[in-house]
Tab-separated table of C-alpha atoms in Angstrom:
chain	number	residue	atom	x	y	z
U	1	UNK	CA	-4.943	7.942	22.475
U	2	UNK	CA	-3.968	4.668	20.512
U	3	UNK	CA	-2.308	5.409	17.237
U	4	UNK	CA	-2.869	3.495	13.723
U	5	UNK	CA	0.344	4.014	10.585
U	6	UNK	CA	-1.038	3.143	7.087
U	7	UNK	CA	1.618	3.537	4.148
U	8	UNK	CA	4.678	2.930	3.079
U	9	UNK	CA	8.575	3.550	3.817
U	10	UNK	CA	8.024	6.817	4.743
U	11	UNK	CA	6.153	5.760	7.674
U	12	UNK	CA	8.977	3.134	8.581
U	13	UNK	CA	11.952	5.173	8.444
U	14	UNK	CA	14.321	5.290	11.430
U	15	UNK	CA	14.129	8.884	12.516
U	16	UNK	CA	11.322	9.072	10.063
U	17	UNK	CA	7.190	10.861	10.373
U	18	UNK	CA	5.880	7.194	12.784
U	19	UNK	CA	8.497	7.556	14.756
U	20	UNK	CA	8.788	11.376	15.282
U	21	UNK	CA	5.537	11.958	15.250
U	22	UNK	CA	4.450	9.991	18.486
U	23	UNK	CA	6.890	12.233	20.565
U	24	UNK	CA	5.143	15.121	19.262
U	25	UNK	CA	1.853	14.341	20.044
U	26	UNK	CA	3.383	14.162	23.742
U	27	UNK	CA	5.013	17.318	23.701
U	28	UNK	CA	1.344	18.865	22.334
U	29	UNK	CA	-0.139	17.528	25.583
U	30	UNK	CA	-1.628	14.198	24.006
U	31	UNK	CA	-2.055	11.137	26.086
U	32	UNK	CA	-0.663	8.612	24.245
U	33	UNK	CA	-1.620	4.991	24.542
U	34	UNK	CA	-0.357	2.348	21.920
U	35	UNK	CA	1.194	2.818	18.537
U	36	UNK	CA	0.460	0.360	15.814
U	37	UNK	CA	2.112	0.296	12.402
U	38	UNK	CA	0.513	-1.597	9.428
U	39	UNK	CA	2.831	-0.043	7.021
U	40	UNK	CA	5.078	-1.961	4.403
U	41	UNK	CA	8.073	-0.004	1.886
U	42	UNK	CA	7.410	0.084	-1.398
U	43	UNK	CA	3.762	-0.912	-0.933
U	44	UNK	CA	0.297	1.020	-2.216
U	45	UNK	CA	-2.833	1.301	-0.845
U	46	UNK	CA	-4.319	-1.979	-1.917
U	47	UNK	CA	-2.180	-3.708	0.446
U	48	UNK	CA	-2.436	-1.228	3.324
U	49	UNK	CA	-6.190	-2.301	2.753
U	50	UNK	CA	-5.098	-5.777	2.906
U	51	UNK	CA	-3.217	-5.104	6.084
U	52	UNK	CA	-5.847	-3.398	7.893
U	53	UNK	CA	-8.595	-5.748	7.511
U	54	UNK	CA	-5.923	-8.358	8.815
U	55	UNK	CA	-4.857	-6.347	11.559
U	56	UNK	CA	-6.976	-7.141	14.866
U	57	UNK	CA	-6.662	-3.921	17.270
U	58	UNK	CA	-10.490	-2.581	17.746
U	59	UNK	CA	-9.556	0.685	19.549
U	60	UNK	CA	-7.829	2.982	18.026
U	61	UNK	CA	-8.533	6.780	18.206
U	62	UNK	CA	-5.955	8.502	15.374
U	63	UNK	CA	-5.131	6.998	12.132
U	64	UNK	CA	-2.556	8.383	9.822
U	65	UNK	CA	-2.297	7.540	6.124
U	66	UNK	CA	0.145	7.993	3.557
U	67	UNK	CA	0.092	6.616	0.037
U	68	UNK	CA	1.081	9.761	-1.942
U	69	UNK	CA	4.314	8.530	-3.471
U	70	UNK	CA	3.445	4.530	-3.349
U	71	UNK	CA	0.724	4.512	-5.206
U	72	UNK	CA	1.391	6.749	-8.713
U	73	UNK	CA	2.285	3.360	-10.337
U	74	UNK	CA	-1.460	1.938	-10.032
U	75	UNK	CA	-2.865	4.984	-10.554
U	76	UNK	CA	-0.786	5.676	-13.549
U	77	UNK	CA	-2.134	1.822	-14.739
U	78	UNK	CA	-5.268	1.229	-13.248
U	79	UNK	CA	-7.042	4.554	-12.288
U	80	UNK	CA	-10.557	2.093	-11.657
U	81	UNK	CA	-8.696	-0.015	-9.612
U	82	UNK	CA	-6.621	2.708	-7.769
U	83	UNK	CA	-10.028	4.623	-7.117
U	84	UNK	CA	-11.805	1.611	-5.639
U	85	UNK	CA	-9.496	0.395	-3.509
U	86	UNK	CA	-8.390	3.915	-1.748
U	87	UNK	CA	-12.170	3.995	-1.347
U	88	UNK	CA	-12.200	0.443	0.079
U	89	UNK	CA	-9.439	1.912	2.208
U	90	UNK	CA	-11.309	4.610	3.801
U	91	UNK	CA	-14.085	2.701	3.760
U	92	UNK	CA	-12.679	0.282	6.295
U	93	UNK	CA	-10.864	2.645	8.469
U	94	UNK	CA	-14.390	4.283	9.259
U	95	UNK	CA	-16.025	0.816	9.210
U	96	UNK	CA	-13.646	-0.433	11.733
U	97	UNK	CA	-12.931	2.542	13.733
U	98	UNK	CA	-15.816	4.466	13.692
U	99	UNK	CA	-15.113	7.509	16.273
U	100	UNK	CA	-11.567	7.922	15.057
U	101	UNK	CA	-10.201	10.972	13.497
U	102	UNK	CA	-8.637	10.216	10.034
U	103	UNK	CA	-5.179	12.023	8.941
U	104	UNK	CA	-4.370	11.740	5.051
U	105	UNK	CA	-0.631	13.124	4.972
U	106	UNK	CA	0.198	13.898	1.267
U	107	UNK	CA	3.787	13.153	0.167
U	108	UNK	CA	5.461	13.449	-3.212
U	109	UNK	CA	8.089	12.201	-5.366
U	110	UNK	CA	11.446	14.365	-5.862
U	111	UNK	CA	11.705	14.436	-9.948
U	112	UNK	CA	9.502	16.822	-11.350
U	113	UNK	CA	8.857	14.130	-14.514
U	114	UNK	CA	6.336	12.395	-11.895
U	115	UNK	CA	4.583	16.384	-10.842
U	116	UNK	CA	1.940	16.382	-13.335
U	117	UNK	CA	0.410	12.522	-12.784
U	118	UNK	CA	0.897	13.025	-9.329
U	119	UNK	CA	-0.827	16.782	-8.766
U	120	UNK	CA	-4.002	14.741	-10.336
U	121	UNK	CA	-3.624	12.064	-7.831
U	122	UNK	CA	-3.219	13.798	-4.758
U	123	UNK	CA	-6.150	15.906	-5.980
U	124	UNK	CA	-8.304	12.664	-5.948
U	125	UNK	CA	-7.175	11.773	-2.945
U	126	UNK	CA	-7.715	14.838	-1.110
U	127	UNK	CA	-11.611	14.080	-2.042
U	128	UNK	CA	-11.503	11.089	-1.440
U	129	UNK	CA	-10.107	11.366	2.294
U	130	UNK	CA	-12.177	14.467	2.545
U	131	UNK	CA	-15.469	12.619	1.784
U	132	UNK	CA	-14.207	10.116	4.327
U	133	UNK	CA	-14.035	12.936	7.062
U	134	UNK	CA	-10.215	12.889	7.108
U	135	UNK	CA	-8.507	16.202	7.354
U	136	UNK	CA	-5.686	16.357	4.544
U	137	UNK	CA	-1.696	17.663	5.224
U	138	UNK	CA	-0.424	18.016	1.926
U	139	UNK	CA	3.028	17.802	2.600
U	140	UNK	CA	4.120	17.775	-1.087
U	141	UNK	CA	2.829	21.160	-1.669
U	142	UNK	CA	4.097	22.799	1.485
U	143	UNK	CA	7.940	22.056	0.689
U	144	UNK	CA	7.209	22.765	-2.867
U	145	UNK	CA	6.301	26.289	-2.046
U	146	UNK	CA	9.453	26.778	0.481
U	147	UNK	CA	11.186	25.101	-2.116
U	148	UNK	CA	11.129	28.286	-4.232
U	149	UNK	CA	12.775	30.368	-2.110
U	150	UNK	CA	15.870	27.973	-2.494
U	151	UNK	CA	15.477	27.599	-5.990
U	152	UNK	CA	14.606	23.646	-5.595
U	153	UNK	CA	13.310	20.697	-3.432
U	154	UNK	CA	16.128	19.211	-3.627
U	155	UNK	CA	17.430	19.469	-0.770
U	156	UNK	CA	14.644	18.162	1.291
U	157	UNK	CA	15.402	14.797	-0.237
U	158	UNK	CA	17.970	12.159	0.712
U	159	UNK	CA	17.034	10.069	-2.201
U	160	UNK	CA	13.858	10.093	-4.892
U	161	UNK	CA	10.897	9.227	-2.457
U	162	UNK	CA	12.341	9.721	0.993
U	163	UNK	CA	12.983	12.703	2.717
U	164	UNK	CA	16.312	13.809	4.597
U	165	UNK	CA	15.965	12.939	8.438
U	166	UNK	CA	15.756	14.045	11.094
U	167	UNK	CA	15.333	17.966	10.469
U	168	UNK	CA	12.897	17.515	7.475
U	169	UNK	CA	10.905	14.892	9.058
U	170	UNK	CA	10.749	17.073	12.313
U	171	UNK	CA	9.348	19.471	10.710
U	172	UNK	CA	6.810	17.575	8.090
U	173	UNK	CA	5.980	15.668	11.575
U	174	UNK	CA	5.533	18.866	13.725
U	175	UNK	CA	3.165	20.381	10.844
U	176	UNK	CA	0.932	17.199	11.029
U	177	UNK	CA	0.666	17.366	14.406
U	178	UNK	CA	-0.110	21.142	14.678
U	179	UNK	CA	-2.802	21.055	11.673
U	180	UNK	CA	-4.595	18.043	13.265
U	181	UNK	CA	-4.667	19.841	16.781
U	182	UNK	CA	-5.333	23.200	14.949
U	183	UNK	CA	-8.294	21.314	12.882
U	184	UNK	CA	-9.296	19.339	16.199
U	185	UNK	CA	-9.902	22.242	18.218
U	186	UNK	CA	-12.120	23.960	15.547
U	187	UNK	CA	-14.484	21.478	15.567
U	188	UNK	CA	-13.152	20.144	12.277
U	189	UNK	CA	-14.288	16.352	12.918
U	190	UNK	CA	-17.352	16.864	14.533
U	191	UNK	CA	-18.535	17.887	11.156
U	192	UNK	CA	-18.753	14.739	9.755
U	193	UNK	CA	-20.778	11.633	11.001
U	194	UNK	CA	-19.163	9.268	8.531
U	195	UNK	CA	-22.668	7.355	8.128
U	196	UNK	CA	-22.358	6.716	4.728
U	197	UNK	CA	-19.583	4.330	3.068
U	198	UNK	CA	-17.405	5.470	0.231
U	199	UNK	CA	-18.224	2.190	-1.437
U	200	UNK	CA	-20.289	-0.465	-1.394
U	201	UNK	CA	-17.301	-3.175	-2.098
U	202	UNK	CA	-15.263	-4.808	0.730
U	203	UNK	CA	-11.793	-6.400	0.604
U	204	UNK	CA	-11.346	-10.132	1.399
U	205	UNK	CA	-7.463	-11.701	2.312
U	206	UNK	CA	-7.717	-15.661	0.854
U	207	UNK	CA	-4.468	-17.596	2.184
U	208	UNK	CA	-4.063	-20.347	-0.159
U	209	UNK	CA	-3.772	-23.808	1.280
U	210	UNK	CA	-0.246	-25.522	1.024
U	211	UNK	CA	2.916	-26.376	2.440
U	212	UNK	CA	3.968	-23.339	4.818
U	213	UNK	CA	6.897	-21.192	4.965
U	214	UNK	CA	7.869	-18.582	7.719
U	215	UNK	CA	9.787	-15.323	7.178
U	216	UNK	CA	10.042	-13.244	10.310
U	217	UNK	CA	12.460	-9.483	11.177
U	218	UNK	CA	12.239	-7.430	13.206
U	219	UNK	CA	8.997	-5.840	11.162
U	220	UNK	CA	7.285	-8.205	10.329
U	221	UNK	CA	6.189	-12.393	10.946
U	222	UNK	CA	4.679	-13.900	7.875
U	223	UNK	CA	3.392	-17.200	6.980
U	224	UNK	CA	3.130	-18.184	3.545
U	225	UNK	CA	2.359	-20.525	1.122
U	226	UNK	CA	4.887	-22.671	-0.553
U	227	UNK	CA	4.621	-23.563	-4.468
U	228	UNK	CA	7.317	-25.081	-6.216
U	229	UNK	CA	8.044	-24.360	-9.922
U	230	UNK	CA	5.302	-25.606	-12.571
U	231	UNK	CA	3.068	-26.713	-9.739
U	232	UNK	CA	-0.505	-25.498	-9.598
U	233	UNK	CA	-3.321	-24.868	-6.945
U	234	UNK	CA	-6.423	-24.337	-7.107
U	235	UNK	CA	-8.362	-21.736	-4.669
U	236	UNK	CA	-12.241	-20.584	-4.235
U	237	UNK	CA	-12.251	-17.017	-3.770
U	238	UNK	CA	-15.654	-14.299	-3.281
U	239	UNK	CA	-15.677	-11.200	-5.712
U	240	UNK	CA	-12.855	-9.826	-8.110
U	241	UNK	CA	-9.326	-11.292	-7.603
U	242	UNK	CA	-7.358	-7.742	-7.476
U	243	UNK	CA	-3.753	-8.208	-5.707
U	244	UNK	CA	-1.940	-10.934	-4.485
U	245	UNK	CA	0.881	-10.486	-1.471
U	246	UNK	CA	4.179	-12.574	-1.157
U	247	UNK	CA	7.431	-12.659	0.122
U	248	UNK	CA	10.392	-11.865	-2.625
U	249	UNK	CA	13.539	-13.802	-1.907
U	250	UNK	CA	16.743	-15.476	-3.814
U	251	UNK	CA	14.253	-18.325	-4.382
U	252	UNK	CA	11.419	-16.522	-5.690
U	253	UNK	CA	10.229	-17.203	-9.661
U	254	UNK	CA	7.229	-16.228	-10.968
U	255	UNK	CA	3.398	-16.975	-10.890
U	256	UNK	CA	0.705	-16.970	-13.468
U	257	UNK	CA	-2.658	-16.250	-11.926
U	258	UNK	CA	-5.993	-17.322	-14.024
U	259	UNK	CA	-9.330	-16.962	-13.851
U	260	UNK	CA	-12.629	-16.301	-15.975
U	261	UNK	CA	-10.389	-15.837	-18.907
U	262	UNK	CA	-8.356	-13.402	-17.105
U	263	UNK	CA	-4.509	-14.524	-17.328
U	264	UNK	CA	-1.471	-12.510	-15.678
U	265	UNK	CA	2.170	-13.505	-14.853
U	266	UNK	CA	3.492	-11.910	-11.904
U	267	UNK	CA	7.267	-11.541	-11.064
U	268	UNK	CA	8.166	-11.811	-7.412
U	269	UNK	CA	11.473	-12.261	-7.701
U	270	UNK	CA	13.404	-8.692	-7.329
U	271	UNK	CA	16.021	-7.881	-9.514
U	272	UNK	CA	18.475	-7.324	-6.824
U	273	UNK	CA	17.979	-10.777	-5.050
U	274	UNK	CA	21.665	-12.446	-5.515
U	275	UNK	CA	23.337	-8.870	-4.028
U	276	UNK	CA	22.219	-10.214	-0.698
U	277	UNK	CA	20.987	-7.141	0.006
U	278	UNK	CA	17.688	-8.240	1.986
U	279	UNK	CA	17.241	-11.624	3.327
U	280	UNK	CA	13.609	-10.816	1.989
U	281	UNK	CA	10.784	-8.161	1.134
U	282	UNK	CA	7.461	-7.937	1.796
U	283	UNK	CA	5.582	-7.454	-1.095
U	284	UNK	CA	1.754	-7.392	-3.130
U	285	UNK	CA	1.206	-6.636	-6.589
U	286	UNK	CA	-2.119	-5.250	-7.699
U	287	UNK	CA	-3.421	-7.061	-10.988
U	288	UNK	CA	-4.015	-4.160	-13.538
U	289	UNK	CA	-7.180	-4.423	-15.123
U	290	UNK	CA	-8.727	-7.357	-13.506
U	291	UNK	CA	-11.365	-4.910	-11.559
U	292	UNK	CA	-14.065	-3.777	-14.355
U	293	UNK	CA	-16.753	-2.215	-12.573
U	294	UNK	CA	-19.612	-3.126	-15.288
U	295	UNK	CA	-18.558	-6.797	-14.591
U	296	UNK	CA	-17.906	-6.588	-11.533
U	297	UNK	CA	-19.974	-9.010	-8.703
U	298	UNK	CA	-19.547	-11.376	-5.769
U	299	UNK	CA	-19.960	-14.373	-7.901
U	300	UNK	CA	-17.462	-17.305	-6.720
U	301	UNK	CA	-14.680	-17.858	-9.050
U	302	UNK	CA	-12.154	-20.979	-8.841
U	303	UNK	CA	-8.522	-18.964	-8.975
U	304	UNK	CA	-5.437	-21.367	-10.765
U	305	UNK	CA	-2.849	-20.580	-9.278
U	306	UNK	CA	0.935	-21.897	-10.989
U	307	UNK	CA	4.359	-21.309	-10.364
U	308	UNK	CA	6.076	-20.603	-13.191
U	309	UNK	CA	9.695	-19.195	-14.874
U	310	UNK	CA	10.660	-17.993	-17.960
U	311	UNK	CA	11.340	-21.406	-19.286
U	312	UNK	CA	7.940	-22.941	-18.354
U	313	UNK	CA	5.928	-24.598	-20.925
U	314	UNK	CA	2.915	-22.165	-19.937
U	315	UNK	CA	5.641	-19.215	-20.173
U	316	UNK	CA	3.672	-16.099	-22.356
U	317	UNK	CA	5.448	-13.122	-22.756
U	318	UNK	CA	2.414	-11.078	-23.083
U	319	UNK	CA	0.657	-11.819	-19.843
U	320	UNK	CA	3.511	-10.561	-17.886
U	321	UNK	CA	2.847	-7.362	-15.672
U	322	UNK	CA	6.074	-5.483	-15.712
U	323	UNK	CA	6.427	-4.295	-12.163
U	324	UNK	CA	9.477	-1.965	-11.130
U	325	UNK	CA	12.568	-3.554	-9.997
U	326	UNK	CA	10.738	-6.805	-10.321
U	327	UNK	CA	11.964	-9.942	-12.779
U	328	UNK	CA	11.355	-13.462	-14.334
U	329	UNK	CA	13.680	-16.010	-12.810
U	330	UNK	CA	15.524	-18.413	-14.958
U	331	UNK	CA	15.732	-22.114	-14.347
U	332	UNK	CA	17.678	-22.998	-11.239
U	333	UNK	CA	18.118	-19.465	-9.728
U	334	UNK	CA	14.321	-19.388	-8.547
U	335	UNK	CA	12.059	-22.045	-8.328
U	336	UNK	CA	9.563	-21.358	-5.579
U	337	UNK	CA	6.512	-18.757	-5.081
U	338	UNK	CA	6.143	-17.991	-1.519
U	339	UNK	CA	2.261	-16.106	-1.580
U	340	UNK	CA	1.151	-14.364	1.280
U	341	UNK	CA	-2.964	-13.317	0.398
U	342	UNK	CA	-5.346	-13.547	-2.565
U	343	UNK	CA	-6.902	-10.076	-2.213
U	344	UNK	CA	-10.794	-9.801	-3.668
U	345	UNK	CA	-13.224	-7.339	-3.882
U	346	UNK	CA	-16.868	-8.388	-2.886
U	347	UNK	CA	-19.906	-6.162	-1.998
């Protein structure tokens, strides 16, 4: 049985679900083959998209995803965009690994301020995942319910979004387990023949051409492309431009991205980037409101592409997309973009 992680931090953590999990699937008799992990912190589904149709295993057998924390900002923004591209998402897994079984392990947030948008979301993903043949573990709702009986959730938290390890994680990890083998042995995947896509739309990863720079940890190797501030490239891209990956670093600024009219600056620089706290992040940024679904088509578009900082004569306030714990860099603390992917969507 070769095993497939698709998420965020959550499935990264050292004593965390992808590494627990595995061990478990032994113990419950499994014969386990390889264990790939796509996943990337503070990441949604758009780039765990990204990531899988970049990622060349062809045999895998078990897939487990998890975006139920990751991706309340985009659908909080961008419910279009969110919905397409967890379809896209599901769409792909099936596309590329047709006789796997699917795992959609819902996980929530620890302030209750976030319950209400996120109750709606995991409802849309549960039918989502469900049309997809995928058998649902909603986490979030399981501790919530023990939760009462302590008189909060609290405690099942080290911090907002991750969860304290390794007795909570055991056990979230040894309820996966038992509900997919519990599910499996009822017959619960042979139920669905996954002939028909979610969607009819397709994601496309564009490098852009340039001078290359290589960031490698123990997680990840990525090459990127180098732009220095106020310079420009231009790049032919298939389909609706909708997220665009880099690496964030002390030397990151900003880029503005245009196209058919459409203009957005993106901060990749992250706020805590002179704490030498990382030598760098991963990162991708979807681009709210660029997917509209009545204009929507696999037209070629040219994509400008310009690194920019908040002193740059092309510098407009109002394209910015905030992003969380992201900022504009000033003159001479960043001066380079360091993009990873143009992400489309084509049919």
């Amino acid at each position: 049985m070769n095993v497939l992680f698709i998420g965020g931090s959550n499935l990264l953590m050292r004593n965390g679900i992808s590494t627990i999990i595995p061990s478990v699937l032994v113990s419950s008799g499994a014969n386990l083959g390889q264990v790939y992990n796509v996943s990337v912190g503070a990441t949604g589904s758009l780039f765990g998209l990204e990531n899988l149709v970049l990622f060349g295993q062809k045999k895998i057998d078990l897939v487990f995803v998890e975006y139920g924390i990751n991706d309340l900002p985009i659908f909080s923004n961008d419910k279009t965009l969110w919905e397409e591209g967890y379809r896209s998402l599901f769409t792909e897994i099936i596309k590329k690994y047709p006789e796997a079984h699917i795992v959609n392990i819902l996980l929530g947030r620890q302030a209750e301020k976030f319950w209400g948008r996120q109750e709606i979301m995991h409802q849309k993903m549960s039918a989502i995942a469900a049309q997809a043949g995928a058998l649902v573990v909603d986490i979030n709702d399981d501790l919530k319910k023990i939760g009462t009986h302590y008189g909060s959730v609290d405690l099942f938290y080290r911090d907002s979004s991750h969860y304290v390890s390794p007795v909570v994680t055991r056990y979230i990890s040894e309820l996966i387990v038992s509900r997919y083998f519990l599910n499996k042995s009822f017959g619960y995947f042979d139920k669905f023949k996954n002939d028909k896509p979610l969607t009819k739309n397709f994601l496309k990863a564009y490098r852009v051409p340039g001078a290359v720079g290589l960031y490698e940890n123990s997680l990840f190797r990525r090459e990127t492309s180098v732009l220095d501030v106020d310079a420009s490239i231009s790049i032919e891209v298939q389909g609706t431009p909708v997220a665009i990956s880099f690496i964030s670093e002390k030397k990151s600024c900003s880029l503005l991205i245009e196209f058919d009219g459409f203009k957005k600056i993106i901060n990749t620089r992250r706020r805590e980037a002179d704490e030498e706290k990382f030598d760098f992040l991963l990162k991708q940024i979807p681009l709210y409101k660029a997917f509209d679904p009545k204009n929507h088509n696999s037209h070629k578009k040219i994509i400008k592409i310009t690194a920019v900082d908040s002193e740059s004569e092309c510098w407009n306030d109002k394209f910015v997309q905030n992003t969380f714990g992201m900022v504009p860099a000033v003159r001479n603390t960043g001066n380079k973009v360091f993009i990873g992917n143009i992400s489309t969507l084509s049919f």
